[in-house]
Each structure stands twice: as C-alpha cells, then as structure tokens.
mmCIF file of C-alpha atoms in Angstrom:
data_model
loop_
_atom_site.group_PDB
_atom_site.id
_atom_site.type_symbol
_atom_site.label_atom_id
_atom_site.label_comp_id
_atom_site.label_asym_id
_atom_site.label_seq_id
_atom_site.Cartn_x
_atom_site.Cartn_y
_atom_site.Cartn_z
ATOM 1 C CA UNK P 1 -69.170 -49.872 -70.610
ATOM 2 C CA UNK P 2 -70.669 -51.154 -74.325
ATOM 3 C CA UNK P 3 -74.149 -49.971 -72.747
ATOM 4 C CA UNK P 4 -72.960 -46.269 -73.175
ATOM 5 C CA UNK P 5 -70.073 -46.934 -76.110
ATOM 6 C CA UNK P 6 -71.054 -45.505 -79.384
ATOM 7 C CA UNK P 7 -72.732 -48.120 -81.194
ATOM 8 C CA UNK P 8 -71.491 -49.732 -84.113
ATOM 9 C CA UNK P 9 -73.806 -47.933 -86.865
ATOM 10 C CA UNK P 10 -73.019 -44.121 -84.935
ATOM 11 C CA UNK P 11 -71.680 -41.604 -87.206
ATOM 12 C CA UNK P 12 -69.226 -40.180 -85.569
ATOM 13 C CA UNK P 13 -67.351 -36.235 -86.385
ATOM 14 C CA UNK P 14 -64.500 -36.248 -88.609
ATOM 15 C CA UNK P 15 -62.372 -35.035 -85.442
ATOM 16 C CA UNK P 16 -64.027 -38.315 -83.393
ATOM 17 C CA UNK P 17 -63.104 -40.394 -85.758
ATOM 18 C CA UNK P 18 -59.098 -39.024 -86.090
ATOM 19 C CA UNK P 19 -59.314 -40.092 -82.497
ATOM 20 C CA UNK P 20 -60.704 -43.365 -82.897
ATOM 21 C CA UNK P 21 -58.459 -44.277 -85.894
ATOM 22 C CA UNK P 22 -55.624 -42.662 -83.995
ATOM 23 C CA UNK P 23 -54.775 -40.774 -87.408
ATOM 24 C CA UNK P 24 -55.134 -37.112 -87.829
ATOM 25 C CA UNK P 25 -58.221 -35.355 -89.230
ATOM 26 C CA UNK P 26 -55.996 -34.417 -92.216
ATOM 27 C CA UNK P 27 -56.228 -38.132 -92.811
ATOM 28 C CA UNK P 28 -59.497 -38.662 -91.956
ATOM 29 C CA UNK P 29 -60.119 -36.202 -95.029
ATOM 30 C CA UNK P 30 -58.219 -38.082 -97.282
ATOM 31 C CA UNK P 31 -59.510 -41.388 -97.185
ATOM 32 C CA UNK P 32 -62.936 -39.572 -97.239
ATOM 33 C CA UNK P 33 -62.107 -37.266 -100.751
ATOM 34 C CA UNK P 34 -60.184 -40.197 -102.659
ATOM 35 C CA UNK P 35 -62.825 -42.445 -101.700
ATOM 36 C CA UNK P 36 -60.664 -44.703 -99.723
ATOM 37 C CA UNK P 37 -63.240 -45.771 -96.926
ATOM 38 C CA UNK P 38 -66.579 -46.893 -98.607
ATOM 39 C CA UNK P 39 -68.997 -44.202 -99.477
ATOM 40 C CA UNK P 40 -71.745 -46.174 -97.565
ATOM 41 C CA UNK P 41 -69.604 -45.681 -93.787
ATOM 42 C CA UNK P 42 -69.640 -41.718 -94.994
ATOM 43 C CA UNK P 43 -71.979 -38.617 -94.053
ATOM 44 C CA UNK P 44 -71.735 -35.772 -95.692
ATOM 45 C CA UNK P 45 -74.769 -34.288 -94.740
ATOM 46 C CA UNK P 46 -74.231 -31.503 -92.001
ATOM 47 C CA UNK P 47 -71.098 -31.865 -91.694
ATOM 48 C CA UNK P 48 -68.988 -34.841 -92.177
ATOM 49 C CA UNK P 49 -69.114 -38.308 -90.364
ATOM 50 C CA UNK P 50 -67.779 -41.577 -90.370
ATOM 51 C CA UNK P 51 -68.750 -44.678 -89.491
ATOM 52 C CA UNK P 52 -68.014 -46.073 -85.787
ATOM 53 C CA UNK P 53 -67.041 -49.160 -86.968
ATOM 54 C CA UNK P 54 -65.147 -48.324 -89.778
ATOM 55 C CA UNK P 55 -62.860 -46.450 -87.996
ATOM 56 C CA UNK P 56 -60.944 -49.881 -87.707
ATOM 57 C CA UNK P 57 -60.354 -49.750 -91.534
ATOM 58 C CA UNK P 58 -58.502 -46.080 -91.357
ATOM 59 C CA UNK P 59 -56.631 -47.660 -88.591
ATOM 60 C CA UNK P 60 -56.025 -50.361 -91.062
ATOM 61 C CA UNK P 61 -55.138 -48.569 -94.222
ATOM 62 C CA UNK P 62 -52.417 -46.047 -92.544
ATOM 63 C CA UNK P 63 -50.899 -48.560 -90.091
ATOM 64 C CA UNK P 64 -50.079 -51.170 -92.772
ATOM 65 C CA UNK P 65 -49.114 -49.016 -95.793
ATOM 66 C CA UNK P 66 -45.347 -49.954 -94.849
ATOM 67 C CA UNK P 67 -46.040 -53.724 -95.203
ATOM 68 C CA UNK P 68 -48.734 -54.051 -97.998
ATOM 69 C CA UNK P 69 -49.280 -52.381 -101.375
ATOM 70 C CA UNK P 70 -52.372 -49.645 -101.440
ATOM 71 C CA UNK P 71 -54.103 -52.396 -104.026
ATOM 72 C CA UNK P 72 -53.636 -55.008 -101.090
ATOM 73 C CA UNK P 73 -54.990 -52.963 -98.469
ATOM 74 C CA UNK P 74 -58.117 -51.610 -100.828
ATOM 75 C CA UNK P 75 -59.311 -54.876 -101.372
ATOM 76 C CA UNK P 76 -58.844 -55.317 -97.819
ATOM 77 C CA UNK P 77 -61.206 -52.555 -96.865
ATOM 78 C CA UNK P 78 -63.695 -53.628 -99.792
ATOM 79 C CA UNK P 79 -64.096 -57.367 -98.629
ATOM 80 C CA UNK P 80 -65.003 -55.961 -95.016
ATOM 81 C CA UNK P 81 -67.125 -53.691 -96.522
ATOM 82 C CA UNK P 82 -69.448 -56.530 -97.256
ATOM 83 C CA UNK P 83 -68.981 -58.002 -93.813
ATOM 84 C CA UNK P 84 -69.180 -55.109 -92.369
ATOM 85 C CA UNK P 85 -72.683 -54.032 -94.082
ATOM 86 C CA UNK P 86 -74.289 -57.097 -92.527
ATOM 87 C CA UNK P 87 -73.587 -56.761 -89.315
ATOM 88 C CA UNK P 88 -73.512 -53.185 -88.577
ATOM 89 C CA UNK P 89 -76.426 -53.664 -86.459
ATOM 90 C CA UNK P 90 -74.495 -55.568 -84.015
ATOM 91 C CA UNK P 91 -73.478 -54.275 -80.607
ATOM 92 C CA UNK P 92 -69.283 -54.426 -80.482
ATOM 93 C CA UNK P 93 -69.271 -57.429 -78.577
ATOM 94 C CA UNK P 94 -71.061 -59.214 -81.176
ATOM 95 C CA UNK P 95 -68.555 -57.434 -83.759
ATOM 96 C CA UNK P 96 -65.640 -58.610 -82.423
ATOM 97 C CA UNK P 97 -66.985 -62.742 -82.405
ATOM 98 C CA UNK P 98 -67.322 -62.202 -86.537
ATOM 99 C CA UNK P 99 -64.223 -63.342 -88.478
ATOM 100 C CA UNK P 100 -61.994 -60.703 -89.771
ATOM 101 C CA UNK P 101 -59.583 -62.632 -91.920
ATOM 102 C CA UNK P 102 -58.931 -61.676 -95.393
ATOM 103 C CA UNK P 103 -57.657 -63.998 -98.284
ATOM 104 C CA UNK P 104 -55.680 -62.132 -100.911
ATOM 105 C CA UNK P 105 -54.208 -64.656 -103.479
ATOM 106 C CA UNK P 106 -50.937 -65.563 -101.197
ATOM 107 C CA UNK P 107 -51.864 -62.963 -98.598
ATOM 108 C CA UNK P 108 -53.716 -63.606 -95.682
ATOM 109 C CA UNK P 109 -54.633 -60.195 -93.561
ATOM 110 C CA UNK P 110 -56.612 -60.326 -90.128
ATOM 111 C CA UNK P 111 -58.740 -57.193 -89.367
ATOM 112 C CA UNK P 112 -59.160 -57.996 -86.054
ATOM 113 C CA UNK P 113 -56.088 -56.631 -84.350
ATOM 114 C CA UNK P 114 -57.382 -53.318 -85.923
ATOM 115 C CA UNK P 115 -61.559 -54.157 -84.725
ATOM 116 C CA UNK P 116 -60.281 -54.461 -80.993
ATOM 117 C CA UNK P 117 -58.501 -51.238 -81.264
ATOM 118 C CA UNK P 118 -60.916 -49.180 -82.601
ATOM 119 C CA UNK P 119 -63.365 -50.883 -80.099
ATOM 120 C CA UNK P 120 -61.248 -49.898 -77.335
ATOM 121 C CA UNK P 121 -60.638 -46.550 -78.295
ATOM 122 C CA UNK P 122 -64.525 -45.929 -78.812
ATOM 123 C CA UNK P 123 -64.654 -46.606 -75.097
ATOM 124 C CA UNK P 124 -62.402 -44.102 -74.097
ATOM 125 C CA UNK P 125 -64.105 -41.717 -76.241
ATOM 126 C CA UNK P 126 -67.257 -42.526 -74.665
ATOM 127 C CA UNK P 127 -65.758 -42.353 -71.182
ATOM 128 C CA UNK P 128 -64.104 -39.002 -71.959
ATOM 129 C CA UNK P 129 -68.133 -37.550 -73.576
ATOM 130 C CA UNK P 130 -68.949 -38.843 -70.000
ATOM 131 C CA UNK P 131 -66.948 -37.245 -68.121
ATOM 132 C CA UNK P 132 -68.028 -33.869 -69.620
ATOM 133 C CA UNK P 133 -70.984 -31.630 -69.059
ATOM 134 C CA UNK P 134 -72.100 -28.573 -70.400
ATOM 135 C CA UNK P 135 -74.882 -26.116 -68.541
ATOM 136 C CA UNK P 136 -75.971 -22.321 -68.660
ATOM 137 C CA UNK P 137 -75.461 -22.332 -65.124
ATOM 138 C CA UNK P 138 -72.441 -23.734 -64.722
ATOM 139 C CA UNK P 139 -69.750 -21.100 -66.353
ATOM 140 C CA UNK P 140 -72.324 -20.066 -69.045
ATOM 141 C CA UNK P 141 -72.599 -23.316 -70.498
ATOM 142 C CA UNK P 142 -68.700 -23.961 -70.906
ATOM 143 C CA UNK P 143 -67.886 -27.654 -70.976
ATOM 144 C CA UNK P 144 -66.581 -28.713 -67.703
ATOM 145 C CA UNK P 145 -64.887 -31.404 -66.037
ATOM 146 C CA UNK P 146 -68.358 -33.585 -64.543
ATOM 147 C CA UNK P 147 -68.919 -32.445 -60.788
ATOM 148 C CA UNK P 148 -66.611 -29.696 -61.081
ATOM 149 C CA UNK P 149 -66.716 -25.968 -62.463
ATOM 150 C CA UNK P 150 -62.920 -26.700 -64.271
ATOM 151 C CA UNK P 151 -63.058 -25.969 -67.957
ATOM 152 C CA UNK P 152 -62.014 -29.209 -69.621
ATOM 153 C CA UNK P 153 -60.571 -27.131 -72.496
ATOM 154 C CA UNK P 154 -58.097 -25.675 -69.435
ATOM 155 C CA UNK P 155 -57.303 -29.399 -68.280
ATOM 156 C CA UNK P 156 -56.345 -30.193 -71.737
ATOM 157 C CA UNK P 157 -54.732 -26.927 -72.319
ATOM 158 C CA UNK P 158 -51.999 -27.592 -69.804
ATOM 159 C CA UNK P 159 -51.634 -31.381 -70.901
ATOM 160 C CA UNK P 160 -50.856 -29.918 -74.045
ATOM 161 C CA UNK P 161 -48.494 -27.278 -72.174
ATOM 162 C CA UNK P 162 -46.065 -30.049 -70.448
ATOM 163 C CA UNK P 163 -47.420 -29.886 -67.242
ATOM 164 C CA UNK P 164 -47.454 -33.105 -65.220
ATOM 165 C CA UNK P 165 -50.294 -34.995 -63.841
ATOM 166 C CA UNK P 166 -49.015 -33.827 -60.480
ATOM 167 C CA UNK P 167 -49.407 -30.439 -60.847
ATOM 168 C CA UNK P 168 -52.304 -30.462 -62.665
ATOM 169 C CA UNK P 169 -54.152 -32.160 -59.532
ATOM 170 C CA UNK P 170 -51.701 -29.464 -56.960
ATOM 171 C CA UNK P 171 -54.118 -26.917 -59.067
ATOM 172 C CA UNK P 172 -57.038 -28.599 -59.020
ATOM 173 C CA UNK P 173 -57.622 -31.100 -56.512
ATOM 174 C CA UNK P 174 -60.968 -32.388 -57.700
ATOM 175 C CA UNK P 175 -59.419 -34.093 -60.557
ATOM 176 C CA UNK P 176 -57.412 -37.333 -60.787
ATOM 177 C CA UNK P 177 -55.080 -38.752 -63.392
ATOM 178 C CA UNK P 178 -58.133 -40.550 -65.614
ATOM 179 C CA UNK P 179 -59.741 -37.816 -65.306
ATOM 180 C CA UNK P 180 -57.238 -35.416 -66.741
ATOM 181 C CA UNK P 181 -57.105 -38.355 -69.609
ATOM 182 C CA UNK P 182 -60.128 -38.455 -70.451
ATOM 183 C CA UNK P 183 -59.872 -34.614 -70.703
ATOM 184 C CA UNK P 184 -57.568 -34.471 -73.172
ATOM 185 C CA UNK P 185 -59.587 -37.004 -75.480
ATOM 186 C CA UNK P 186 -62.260 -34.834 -75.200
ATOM 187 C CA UNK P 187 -60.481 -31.726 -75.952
ATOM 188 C CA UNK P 188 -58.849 -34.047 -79.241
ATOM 189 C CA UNK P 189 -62.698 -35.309 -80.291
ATOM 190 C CA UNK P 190 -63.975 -31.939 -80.095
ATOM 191 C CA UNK P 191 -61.258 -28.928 -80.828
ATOM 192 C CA UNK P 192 -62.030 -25.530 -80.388
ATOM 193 C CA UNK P 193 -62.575 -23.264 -83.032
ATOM 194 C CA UNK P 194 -59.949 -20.545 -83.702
ATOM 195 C CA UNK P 195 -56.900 -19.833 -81.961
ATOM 196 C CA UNK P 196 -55.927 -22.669 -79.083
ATOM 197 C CA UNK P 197 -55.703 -20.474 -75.775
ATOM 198 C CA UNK P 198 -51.909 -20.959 -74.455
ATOM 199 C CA UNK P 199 -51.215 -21.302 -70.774
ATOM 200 C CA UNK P 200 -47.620 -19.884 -69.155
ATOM 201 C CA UNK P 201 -48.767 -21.234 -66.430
ATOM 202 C CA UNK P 202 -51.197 -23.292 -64.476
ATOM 203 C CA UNK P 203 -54.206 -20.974 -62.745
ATOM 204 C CA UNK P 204 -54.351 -18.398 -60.013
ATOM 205 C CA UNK P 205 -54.304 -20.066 -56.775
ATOM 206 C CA UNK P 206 -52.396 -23.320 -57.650
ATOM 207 C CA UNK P 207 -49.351 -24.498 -56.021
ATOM 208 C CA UNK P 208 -46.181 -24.989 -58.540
ATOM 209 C CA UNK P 209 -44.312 -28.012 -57.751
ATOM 210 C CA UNK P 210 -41.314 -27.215 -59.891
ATOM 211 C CA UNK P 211 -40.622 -24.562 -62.269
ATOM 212 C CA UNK P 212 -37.474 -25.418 -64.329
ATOM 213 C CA UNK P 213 -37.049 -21.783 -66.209
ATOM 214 C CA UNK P 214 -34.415 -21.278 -68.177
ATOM 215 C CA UNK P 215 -32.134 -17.584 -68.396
ATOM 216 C CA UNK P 216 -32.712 -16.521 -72.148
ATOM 217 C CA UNK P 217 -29.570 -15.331 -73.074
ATOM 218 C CA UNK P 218 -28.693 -12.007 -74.664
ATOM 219 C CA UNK P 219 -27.766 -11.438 -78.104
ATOM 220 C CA UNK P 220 -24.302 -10.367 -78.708
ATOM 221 C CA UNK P 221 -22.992 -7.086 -79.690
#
C-alpha cells in the first residue's frame, strides 16, 4: 500500500488532516492559529495544509493533554520538529525505524505510538481517494463509488443516517462493507460545501430490511 500512501512530505487539506489526526478541523485550526504545530509542517498558500507526517504530533498534542502539561507536550512537538525536518524525505516505512523517544528532565515520552497511527490512518485515507473517481461522463463528474455510478456522498450520507451495512448493500449491491468504509472517509477528508443533503430513507428501488418507526405522539389539549 506505501507505493500509493501519501508520502511523508504531502501537504495534506485541513479536513485530511482532521482525519488523519482523528481530531476535528476545528482543531486542526487551532494548533495551526496559536502556532502549536511548527510553522515549517504548515501551508497557507491556497488554502491551508498540513504536513503528512505531522499529523502524528496533533494526534499527540490532543490525546495526551490529560496526562502532560501543554509546556511538556510543546517541547515534545519542538524536539520532533528537528527529527522530523531531517527525515521528511523518507518513505513511512523508513519513518517508523527512526527513534521517537523524547527526554524531558524526569519525563520520558515515545512518539511512536502516535507515528504508527497516523501512518495507518494515511493508508486508509489513501485507500478511501482510491476507491473514488470522478468523470464528466459518469453522473456529470460527481464523485462515485470506483466501478459503480453510486454517489459516494449518498454512501456516506446514509452511514451518517444510521443505516446498517446490511441495508446499505440490500440498496446497492455493488458495494461491500470496506467499501462503504472507505466511503465515509472520503466523504470526512473531503466535505461538501453547504448544507449536508439528509436521507429519510435509503434510494428508490432498494429493499428495507427493517424499519423500526416510531408513532409521534400528539400533544395534549
């Protein structure tokens, strides 16, 4: 998979990296405008980006802010910084041989936990970009599901709706349970602009495999 996994040195979208750090974008914003990630693992230009790699730090920074003081966890970030610089030109697999560890006076913090997550997480976003294409033929150029003409912004739509793998696939039958994953991830890395379209229900055509509606009551009086 690392020979189509964003590299280590791709800028990735704000909303790709909220993925990847498994933070939101609201996040993603923050450590950006207080300066928490590095300035040199930030884009601003068209738009803003983020670092592949560094990813692992916003992991980093959020996940351990119950357990380690925000001076603890900045010098953290600053001391890979400097690691991080020199081998940015690595692939991941070279990455994740480097040593992570941190020394802190009494505190010792390993990074690596955090590496392997974002590195695994950059796969699935690269799987998900995969399973994804996008033609003027094909639905006017709406993304769709790869092989398919389903809108992957429909997939994710009912995902996001409550509907079960099951009856997703009872709807459309070309799809499987990665598949409808991978969707999602996709939808997450790249939202829609304006108002989300909301499903009631799944598409014309598909077979319902249990509808659990409940009787709204009336008001009194």
């Amino acid at each position: 998979m690392e020979a189509h996994m964003p590299a280590v040195a791709e800028m990735l979208k704000a909303s790709e990296a909220a993925v990847v750090s498994r933070v939101s974008l609201r996040d993603v914003n923050r450590v950006i405008d207080e300066h928490i990630l590095p300035e040199a693992f930030v884009s601003l230009d068209n738009g803003r980006h983020v670092l592949a790699a560094a990813c692992s730090l916003i992991t980093f920074y959020f996940e351990s802010a119950r357990r380690l003081t925000s001076e603890e966890r900045l010098f953290a970030i600053r001391t890979a910084e400097a690691r991080l610089a020199k081998v940015r030109t690595l692939p991941w697999s070279a990455l994740l041989r480097e040593d992570w560890t941190v020394h802190h006076e009494f505190l010792t913090i390993d990074l690596m936990p955090f590496m392997r997550g974002a590195s695994e997480r950059l796969d699935d976003l690269a799987a998900a970009r995969e399973n994804v294409t996008s033609s003027p033929d094909i639905l006017g150029g709406t993304p769709v599901i790869r092989a398919t003409r389903i809108p992957v912004y429909d997939v994710a739509t009912s995902v996001a709706a409550g509907h079960s793998t099951e009856r997703i696939v009872e709807a459309w039958p070309s799809l499987d349970a990665e598949k409808i994953r991978l969707a999602s991830i996709y939808a997450e890395a790249n939202p829609l602009r304006g108002r989300p379209r909301v499903f009631s229900d799944l598409p014309e055509g598909s077979v319902i495999v249990t509808d659990r509606r409940v009787a709204r009551r009336r008001k009194a009086g």
